[in-house]
């Protein structure tokens, strides 16, 4: 590609790792997907701003991923540059009862950090895969808790690549939704307000939470987590199970027999397999129950 030399030079100046023609299957938890033109690992807010300015000014298509846990990558890949907010941009800082995390920090690592500092409020989020930035983007939650309960503010890149701060009351947080999905803002860091607690009690609650996940969810297979959003008035997994769709397959994709809210990769699934299976499930659920299911993961396209 004509821009690759310039992009490589820019990444070198910024100290960001760049991998040309990178297979996305290595970077998403579903473990499938074709190549992108280049994958760039973000290492700072300033690097993210400069890279976004360059890509936008040159009209280069780009996508954003964290640790790939809520992403579906197409079989043909992504005809552009993927910016990864991952391990190179994952600092976690604690000051009193405040926890500040760079966007690429694993949510699980933030939970562990909180426990180590005897801070309570994140126990039910332990075990949710992905990054803190991704968790805020979709207002992730489990077992009655969600990011909206603890977030105070966030730093993000606006449409003009300026670094801005936004308070919680401006984030429009609701079920699996935030303003960032609408204003094209790219989350850089998240600040959370926790409370003082007992490290031992927090640890016990985290173990209990992880035990629930292990017993109920198909964690031994690649997936994107819950495949459908919860429809108002019911639960996706309940509807799928009521329709007798547990174990339904398309190629290497299967509705989990352990948890009907998951579609898993049996080891050889393609993106086409997963999307075809999801379309069939949605059609059957709609026909039999009247509920319209919506995909929860983001399709990178």
mmCIF file of C-alpha atoms in Angstrom:
data_model
loop_
_atom_site.group_PDB
_atom_site.id
_atom_site.type_symbol
_atom_site.label_atom_id
_atom_site.label_comp_id
_atom_site.label_asym_id
_atom_site.label_seq_id
_atom_site.Cartn_x
_atom_site.Cartn_y
_atom_site.Cartn_z
ATOM 1 C CA UNK A 1 0.000 0.000 0.000
ATOM 2 C CA UNK A 2 1.200 3.504 -0.827
ATOM 3 C CA UNK A 3 0.875 4.760 2.745
ATOM 4 C CA UNK A 4 2.716 1.910 4.452
ATOM 5 C CA UNK A 5 6.168 3.506 4.359
ATOM 6 C CA UNK A 6 4.865 6.733 5.884
ATOM 7 C CA UNK A 7 2.855 4.849 8.500
ATOM 8 C CA UNK A 8 5.832 2.664 9.414
ATOM 9 C CA UNK A 9 8.017 5.739 9.770
ATOM 10 C CA UNK A 10 5.414 7.451 11.967
ATOM 11 C CA UNK A 11 5.093 4.371 14.176
ATOM 12 C CA UNK A 12 8.869 4.252 14.527
ATOM 13 C CA UNK A 13 8.965 7.869 15.647
ATOM 14 C CA UNK A 14 6.172 7.238 18.158
ATOM 15 C CA UNK A 15 7.653 3.964 19.405
ATOM 16 C CA UNK A 16 4.554 1.983 18.408
ATOM 17 C CA UNK A 17 4.856 -1.596 17.170
ATOM 18 C CA UNK A 18 3.442 -2.160 13.673
ATOM 19 C CA UNK A 19 2.737 -5.521 12.011
ATOM 20 C CA UNK A 20 1.910 -5.385 8.278
ATOM 21 C CA UNK A 21 -0.608 -7.873 6.824
ATOM 22 C CA UNK A 22 -1.456 -9.112 10.299
ATOM 23 C CA UNK A 23 -3.927 -11.990 10.749
ATOM 24 C CA UNK A 24 -6.773 -10.824 12.949
ATOM 25 C CA UNK A 25 -7.464 -14.379 14.074
ATOM 26 C CA UNK A 26 -4.515 -14.002 16.469
ATOM 27 C CA UNK A 27 -6.036 -10.934 18.112
ATOM 28 C CA UNK A 28 -9.721 -11.723 18.620
ATOM 29 C CA UNK A 29 -11.084 -14.214 21.117
ATOM 30 C CA UNK A 30 -13.265 -15.927 18.492
ATOM 31 C CA UNK A 31 -10.011 -17.044 16.789
ATOM 32 C CA UNK A 32 -10.979 -16.409 13.175
ATOM 33 C CA UNK A 33 -10.679 -13.554 10.686
ATOM 34 C CA UNK A 34 -8.527 -12.579 7.756
ATOM 35 C CA UNK A 35 -5.652 -10.066 7.640
ATOM 36 C CA UNK A 36 -5.683 -6.314 8.078
ATOM 37 C CA UNK A 37 -3.305 -4.050 6.130
ATOM 38 C CA UNK A 38 -1.422 -3.333 9.338
ATOM 39 C CA UNK A 39 -1.940 -3.680 13.070
ATOM 40 C CA UNK A 40 -0.519 -0.895 15.248
ATOM 41 C CA UNK A 41 -0.150 -1.284 19.011
ATOM 42 C CA UNK A 42 -0.976 2.027 20.723
ATOM 43 C CA UNK A 43 1.433 2.982 23.521
ATOM 44 C CA UNK A 44 0.174 6.398 24.696
ATOM 45 C CA UNK A 45 -2.645 8.897 24.365
ATOM 46 C CA UNK A 46 -0.375 11.180 22.323
ATOM 47 C CA UNK A 47 0.508 8.338 19.934
ATOM 48 C CA UNK A 48 -3.158 7.542 19.465
ATOM 49 C CA UNK A 49 -3.895 11.190 18.664
ATOM 50 C CA UNK A 50 -1.066 11.488 16.126
ATOM 51 C CA UNK A 51 -1.906 8.207 14.419
ATOM 52 C CA UNK A 52 -5.601 9.103 14.167
ATOM 53 C CA UNK A 53 -4.738 12.510 12.706
ATOM 54 C CA UNK A 54 -2.562 10.870 10.073
ATOM 55 C CA UNK A 55 -5.071 8.154 9.137
ATOM 56 C CA UNK A 56 -7.955 10.600 8.909
ATOM 57 C CA UNK A 57 -6.007 13.222 6.971
ATOM 58 C CA UNK A 58 -4.966 10.598 4.421
ATOM 59 C CA UNK A 59 -8.441 9.061 4.225
ATOM 60 C CA UNK A 60 -7.131 5.675 5.353
ATOM 61 C CA UNK A 61 -9.719 3.236 6.669
ATOM 62 C CA UNK A 62 -9.096 2.217 10.269
ATOM 63 C CA UNK A 63 -10.619 0.117 13.034
ATOM 64 C CA UNK A 64 -10.195 -0.048 16.806
ATOM 65 C CA UNK A 65 -9.788 -3.153 18.952
ATOM 66 C CA UNK A 66 -8.812 -3.831 22.552
ATOM 67 C CA UNK A 67 -8.153 -7.453 23.463
ATOM 68 C CA UNK A 68 -10.644 -8.610 20.813
ATOM 69 C CA UNK A 69 -13.223 -10.094 23.169
ATOM 70 C CA UNK A 70 -16.304 -8.405 21.723
ATOM 71 C CA UNK A 71 -15.228 -8.331 18.075
ATOM 72 C CA UNK A 72 -16.202 -10.338 15.005
ATOM 73 C CA UNK A 73 -13.565 -10.202 12.246
ATOM 74 C CA UNK A 74 -14.623 -11.037 8.700
ATOM 75 C CA UNK A 75 -13.090 -13.960 6.822
ATOM 76 C CA UNK A 76 -11.779 -11.611 4.136
ATOM 77 C CA UNK A 77 -10.123 -9.482 6.781
ATOM 78 C CA UNK A 78 -10.132 -5.706 7.144
ATOM 79 C CA UNK A 79 -8.997 -3.498 4.288
ATOM 80 C CA UNK A 80 -7.378 -0.901 6.494
ATOM 81 C CA UNK A 81 -5.290 -0.261 9.583
ATOM 82 C CA UNK A 82 -6.269 -1.668 12.970
ATOM 83 C CA UNK A 83 -5.240 0.281 16.076
ATOM 84 C CA UNK A 84 -4.935 -2.036 19.068
ATOM 85 C CA UNK A 85 -5.402 -0.625 22.566
ATOM 86 C CA UNK A 86 -3.761 -3.491 24.433
ATOM 87 C CA UNK A 87 -0.775 -4.425 26.532
ATOM 88 C CA UNK A 88 1.380 -1.483 25.455
ATOM 89 C CA UNK A 89 -1.230 0.931 26.826
ATOM 90 C CA UNK A 90 -2.341 -0.739 30.051
ATOM 91 C CA UNK A 91 -1.123 1.255 33.063
ATOM 92 C CA UNK A 92 -3.217 1.049 36.243
ATOM 93 C CA UNK A 93 -2.831 3.643 38.998
ATOM 94 C CA UNK A 94 -4.422 3.796 42.440
ATOM 95 C CA UNK A 95 -4.805 6.900 44.592
ATOM 96 C CA UNK A 96 -6.907 6.404 47.709
ATOM 97 C CA UNK A 97 -10.168 4.882 46.527
ATOM 98 C CA UNK A 98 -9.696 6.097 42.947
ATOM 99 C CA UNK A 99 -8.557 3.656 40.243
ATOM 100 C CA UNK A 100 -7.358 5.073 36.929
ATOM 101 C CA UNK A 101 -6.711 2.694 34.035
ATOM 102 C CA UNK A 102 -5.370 3.246 30.547
ATOM 103 C CA UNK A 103 -7.820 1.934 27.966
ATOM 104 C CA UNK A 104 -5.785 -1.182 27.125
ATOM 105 C CA UNK A 105 -5.656 -2.468 30.708
ATOM 106 C CA UNK A 106 -7.429 -5.789 31.137
ATOM 107 C CA UNK A 107 -10.611 -5.434 33.166
ATOM 108 C CA UNK A 108 -9.544 -8.535 35.113
ATOM 109 C CA UNK A 109 -6.204 -6.868 35.943
ATOM 110 C CA UNK A 110 -8.060 -3.795 37.208
ATOM 111 C CA UNK A 111 -10.195 -6.035 39.436
ATOM 112 C CA UNK A 112 -7.085 -7.728 40.837
ATOM 113 C CA UNK A 113 -5.433 -4.360 41.437
ATOM 114 C CA UNK A 114 -8.515 -3.196 43.325
ATOM 115 C CA UNK A 115 -8.472 -6.339 45.478
ATOM 116 C CA UNK A 116 -4.784 -5.926 46.243
ATOM 117 C CA UNK A 117 -5.532 -2.397 47.470
ATOM 118 C CA UNK A 118 -8.597 -3.553 49.463
ATOM 119 C CA UNK A 119 -10.970 -1.600 47.224
ATOM 120 C CA UNK A 120 -14.464 -2.947 46.681
ATOM 121 C CA UNK A 121 -16.916 -2.346 43.841
ATOM 122 C CA UNK A 122 -15.485 -4.419 40.971
ATOM 123 C CA UNK A 123 -15.963 -7.966 42.259
ATOM 124 C CA UNK A 124 -18.867 -8.874 39.958
ATOM 125 C CA UNK A 125 -16.939 -7.608 36.923
ATOM 126 C CA UNK A 126 -14.097 -10.073 37.527
ATOM 127 C CA UNK A 127 -13.867 -12.564 34.707
ATOM 128 C CA UNK A 128 -15.422 -10.346 32.040
ATOM 129 C CA UNK A 129 -12.881 -10.573 29.215
ATOM 130 C CA UNK A 130 -11.426 -7.556 27.454
ATOM 131 C CA UNK A 131 -10.140 -4.133 28.363
ATOM 132 C CA UNK A 132 -11.328 -1.386 30.660
ATOM 133 C CA UNK A 133 -11.830 0.861 27.643
ATOM 134 C CA UNK A 134 -13.950 -1.735 25.909
ATOM 135 C CA UNK A 135 -15.909 -2.362 29.098
ATOM 136 C CA UNK A 136 -16.833 1.326 29.341
ATOM 137 C CA UNK A 137 -17.613 1.552 25.612
ATOM 138 C CA UNK A 138 -20.330 -1.089 26.010
ATOM 139 C CA UNK A 139 -21.080 -0.455 29.701
ATOM 140 C CA UNK A 140 -20.185 -4.060 30.452
ATOM 141 C CA UNK A 141 -21.731 -5.723 33.441
ATOM 142 C CA UNK A 142 -22.598 -8.978 35.192
ATOM 143 C CA UNK A 143 -24.454 -10.269 38.209
ATOM 144 C CA UNK A 144 -26.195 -6.973 38.889
ATOM 145 C CA UNK A 145 -23.135 -4.736 38.508
ATOM 146 C CA UNK A 146 -21.995 -2.637 35.541
ATOM 147 C CA UNK A 147 -19.355 -0.064 34.690
ATOM 148 C CA UNK A 148 -21.894 2.715 35.211
ATOM 149 C CA UNK A 149 -21.851 1.910 38.945
ATOM 150 C CA UNK A 150 -18.206 2.862 39.399
ATOM 151 C CA UNK A 151 -17.012 5.091 36.555
ATOM 152 C CA UNK A 152 -16.369 8.752 37.385
ATOM 153 C CA UNK A 153 -14.849 10.116 34.194
ATOM 154 C CA UNK A 154 -12.865 9.172 31.112
ATOM 155 C CA UNK A 155 -10.361 10.685 28.709
ATOM 156 C CA UNK A 156 -11.084 10.222 25.026
ATOM 157 C CA UNK A 157 -10.143 11.402 21.563
ATOM 158 C CA UNK A 158 -12.887 13.413 19.898
ATOM 159 C CA UNK A 159 -13.622 13.558 16.169
ATOM 160 C CA UNK A 160 -10.891 16.183 15.717
ATOM 161 C CA UNK A 161 -8.303 14.045 17.556
ATOM 162 C CA UNK A 162 -8.293 16.332 20.588
ATOM 163 C CA UNK A 163 -7.879 14.715 24.019
ATOM 164 C CA UNK A 164 -10.927 15.521 26.122
ATOM 165 C CA UNK A 165 -12.335 14.568 29.526
ATOM 166 C CA UNK A 166 -15.949 13.511 29.954
ATOM 167 C CA UNK A 167 -17.852 13.037 33.209
ATOM 168 C CA UNK A 168 -20.100 10.066 33.893
ATOM 169 C CA UNK A 169 -23.327 12.067 33.632
ATOM 170 C CA UNK A 170 -22.453 12.956 30.029
ATOM 171 C CA UNK A 171 -21.717 9.367 28.955
ATOM 172 C CA UNK A 172 -25.369 8.294 28.420
ATOM 173 C CA UNK A 173 -24.657 4.936 30.035
ATOM 174 C CA UNK A 174 -27.415 2.366 29.676
ATOM 175 C CA UNK A 175 -27.641 -1.339 28.939
ATOM 176 C CA UNK A 176 -24.638 -2.179 26.699
ATOM 177 C CA UNK A 177 -24.485 1.409 25.493
ATOM 178 C CA UNK A 178 -22.477 4.597 25.925
ATOM 179 C CA UNK A 179 -22.150 7.866 24.058
ATOM 180 C CA UNK A 180 -18.848 6.647 22.579
ATOM 181 C CA UNK A 181 -20.716 4.412 20.130
ATOM 182 C CA UNK A 182 -22.367 7.543 18.723
ATOM 183 C CA UNK A 183 -19.848 10.392 18.967
ATOM 184 C CA UNK A 184 -16.938 8.403 17.441
ATOM 185 C CA UNK A 185 -14.939 9.076 20.597
ATOM 186 C CA UNK A 186 -11.999 6.753 21.286
ATOM 187 C CA UNK A 187 -11.543 6.004 24.977
ATOM 188 C CA UNK A 188 -8.019 6.587 26.303
ATOM 189 C CA UNK A 189 -8.404 6.123 30.057
ATOM 190 C CA UNK A 190 -11.101 5.441 32.623
ATOM 191 C CA UNK A 191 -11.278 6.740 36.202
ATOM 192 C CA UNK A 192 -13.348 4.755 38.713
ATOM 193 C CA UNK A 193 -14.505 5.471 42.252
ATOM 194 C CA UNK A 194 -14.337 2.437 44.531
ATOM 195 C CA UNK A 195 -14.746 2.036 48.302
ATOM 196 C CA UNK A 196 -12.581 0.727 51.098
ATOM 197 C CA UNK A 197 -13.176 -2.920 51.897
ATOM 198 C CA UNK A 198 -11.645 -6.123 53.173
ATOM 199 C CA UNK A 199 -9.089 -7.664 50.828
ATOM 200 C CA UNK A 200 -10.034 -11.174 51.964
ATOM 201 C CA UNK A 201 -13.757 -10.579 51.468
ATOM 202 C CA UNK A 202 -13.157 -9.034 48.059
ATOM 203 C CA UNK A 203 -10.990 -11.997 47.057
ATOM 204 C CA UNK A 204 -13.689 -14.439 48.188
ATOM 205 C CA UNK A 205 -16.330 -12.567 46.180
ATOM 206 C CA UNK A 206 -14.099 -12.644 43.093
ATOM 207 C CA UNK A 207 -13.578 -16.398 43.455
ATOM 208 C CA UNK A 208 -17.329 -16.898 43.803
ATOM 209 C CA UNK A 209 -17.958 -14.793 40.696
ATOM 210 C CA UNK A 210 -15.367 -16.738 38.676
ATOM 211 C CA UNK A 211 -16.841 -20.003 39.936
ATOM 212 C CA UNK A 212 -20.246 -19.015 38.587
ATOM 213 C CA UNK A 213 -18.726 -18.190 35.215
ATOM 214 C CA UNK A 214 -16.775 -21.424 35.000
ATOM 215 C CA UNK A 215 -19.787 -23.541 35.903
ATOM 216 C CA UNK A 216 -22.246 -21.829 33.560
ATOM 217 C CA UNK A 217 -20.239 -20.512 30.605
ATOM 218 C CA UNK A 218 -18.289 -22.376 27.882
ATOM 219 C CA UNK A 219 -14.951 -20.806 28.772
ATOM 220 C CA UNK A 220 -12.994 -23.686 27.206
ATOM 221 C CA UNK A 221 -14.054 -22.679 23.675
ATOM 222 C CA UNK A 222 -13.284 -19.520 21.681
ATOM 223 C CA UNK A 223 -16.214 -17.106 21.622
ATOM 224 C CA UNK A 224 -17.061 -13.418 21.815
ATOM 225 C CA UNK A 225 -18.905 -13.800 25.097
ATOM 226 C CA UNK A 226 -22.667 -13.238 25.045
ATOM 227 C CA UNK A 227 -23.592 -13.206 21.376
ATOM 228 C CA UNK A 228 -26.938 -11.382 21.662
ATOM 229 C CA UNK A 229 -28.009 -8.330 23.619
ATOM 230 C CA UNK A 230 -30.741 -8.792 26.212
ATOM 231 C CA UNK A 231 -34.082 -7.885 24.615
ATOM 232 C CA UNK A 232 -36.421 -5.774 26.702
ATOM 233 C CA UNK A 233 -38.734 -8.039 28.643
ATOM 234 C CA UNK A 234 -36.743 -11.264 28.409
ATOM 235 C CA UNK A 235 -33.283 -12.816 28.139
ATOM 236 C CA UNK A 236 -31.602 -13.901 24.919
ATOM 237 C CA UNK A 237 -30.324 -17.163 26.390
ATOM 238 C CA UNK A 238 -33.798 -18.044 27.705
ATOM 239 C CA UNK A 239 -35.409 -17.403 24.324
ATOM 240 C CA UNK A 240 -32.768 -19.425 22.468
ATOM 241 C CA UNK A 241 -33.177 -22.320 24.895
ATOM 242 C CA UNK A 242 -36.988 -22.192 24.758
ATOM 243 C CA UNK A 243 -36.765 -22.492 20.980
ATOM 244 C CA UNK A 244 -34.714 -25.685 21.334
ATOM 245 C CA UNK A 245 -31.623 -24.228 19.686
ATOM 246 C CA UNK A 246 -28.920 -25.423 22.092
ATOM 247 C CA UNK A 247 -26.348 -27.392 20.098
ATOM 248 C CA UNK A 248 -27.466 -25.980 16.731
ATOM 249 C CA UNK A 249 -24.507 -25.752 14.339
ATOM 250 C CA UNK A 250 -23.342 -24.146 11.111
ATOM 251 C CA UNK A 251 -19.945 -25.430 10.033
ATOM 252 C CA UNK A 252 -17.621 -25.025 13.005
ATOM 253 C CA UNK A 253 -19.936 -22.660 14.898
ATOM 254 C CA UNK A 254 -22.341 -23.943 17.538
ATOM 255 C CA UNK A 255 -24.877 -22.582 19.994
ATOM 256 C CA UNK A 256 -23.275 -23.673 23.252
ATOM 257 C CA UNK A 257 -24.914 -26.621 24.958
ATOM 258 C CA UNK A 258 -23.639 -25.243 28.267
ATOM 259 C CA UNK A 259 -24.998 -21.697 27.886
ATOM 260 C CA UNK A 260 -27.431 -20.875 25.092
ATOM 261 C CA UNK A 261 -26.411 -17.209 25.115
ATOM 262 C CA UNK A 262 -23.019 -18.147 23.639
ATOM 263 C CA UNK A 263 -22.017 -19.138 20.124
ATOM 264 C CA UNK A 264 -18.707 -20.989 20.245
ATOM 265 C CA UNK A 265 -15.970 -21.843 17.783
ATOM 266 C CA UNK A 266 -15.519 -25.614 17.888
ATOM 267 C CA UNK A 267 -12.044 -25.142 16.456
ATOM 268 C CA UNK A 268 -12.639 -24.624 12.754
ATOM 269 C CA UNK A 269 -15.386 -21.994 12.578
ATOM 270 C CA UNK A 270 -15.255 -19.147 10.089
ATOM 271 C CA UNK A 271 -16.897 -15.775 10.434
ATOM 272 C CA UNK A 272 -19.424 -16.877 7.805
ATOM 273 C CA UNK A 273 -20.325 -19.881 9.952
ATOM 274 C CA UNK A 274 -20.968 -17.686 12.982
ATOM 275 C CA UNK A 275 -23.000 -15.045 11.150
ATOM 276 C CA UNK A 276 -25.072 -17.683 9.346
ATOM 277 C CA UNK A 277 -25.806 -19.436 12.622
ATOM 278 C CA UNK A 278 -26.741 -16.166 14.319
ATOM 279 C CA UNK A 279 -29.074 -15.256 11.447
ATOM 280 C CA UNK A 280 -30.820 -18.631 11.725
ATOM 281 C CA UNK A 281 -31.184 -18.293 15.491
ATOM 282 C CA UNK A 282 -32.579 -14.766 15.152
ATOM 283 C CA UNK A 283 -35.101 -15.888 12.516
ATOM 284 C CA UNK A 284 -36.345 -18.837 14.582
ATOM 285 C CA UNK A 285 -36.578 -16.818 17.804
ATOM 286 C CA UNK A 286 -38.461 -14.057 15.977
ATOM 287 C CA UNK A 287 -40.881 -16.538 14.416
ATOM 288 C CA UNK A 288 -41.552 -18.487 17.600
ATOM 289 C CA UNK A 289 -41.481 -15.734 20.238
ATOM 290 C CA UNK A 290 -41.818 -12.387 18.461
ATOM 291 C CA UNK A 291 -38.560 -11.127 19.994
ATOM 292 C CA UNK A 292 -35.960 -9.581 17.665
ATOM 293 C CA UNK A 293 -32.448 -10.455 18.848
ATOM 294 C CA UNK A 294 -29.538 -8.114 18.159
ATOM 295 C CA UNK A 295 -25.850 -9.040 17.973
ATOM 296 C CA UNK A 296 -23.796 -7.787 20.893
ATOM 297 C CA UNK A 297 -20.258 -8.052 19.400
ATOM 298 C CA UNK A 298 -19.032 -5.395 16.974
ATOM 299 C CA UNK A 299 -18.305 -6.524 13.408
ATOM 300 C CA UNK A 300 -15.000 -5.083 12.192
ATOM 301 C CA UNK A 301 -15.713 -3.976 8.640
#
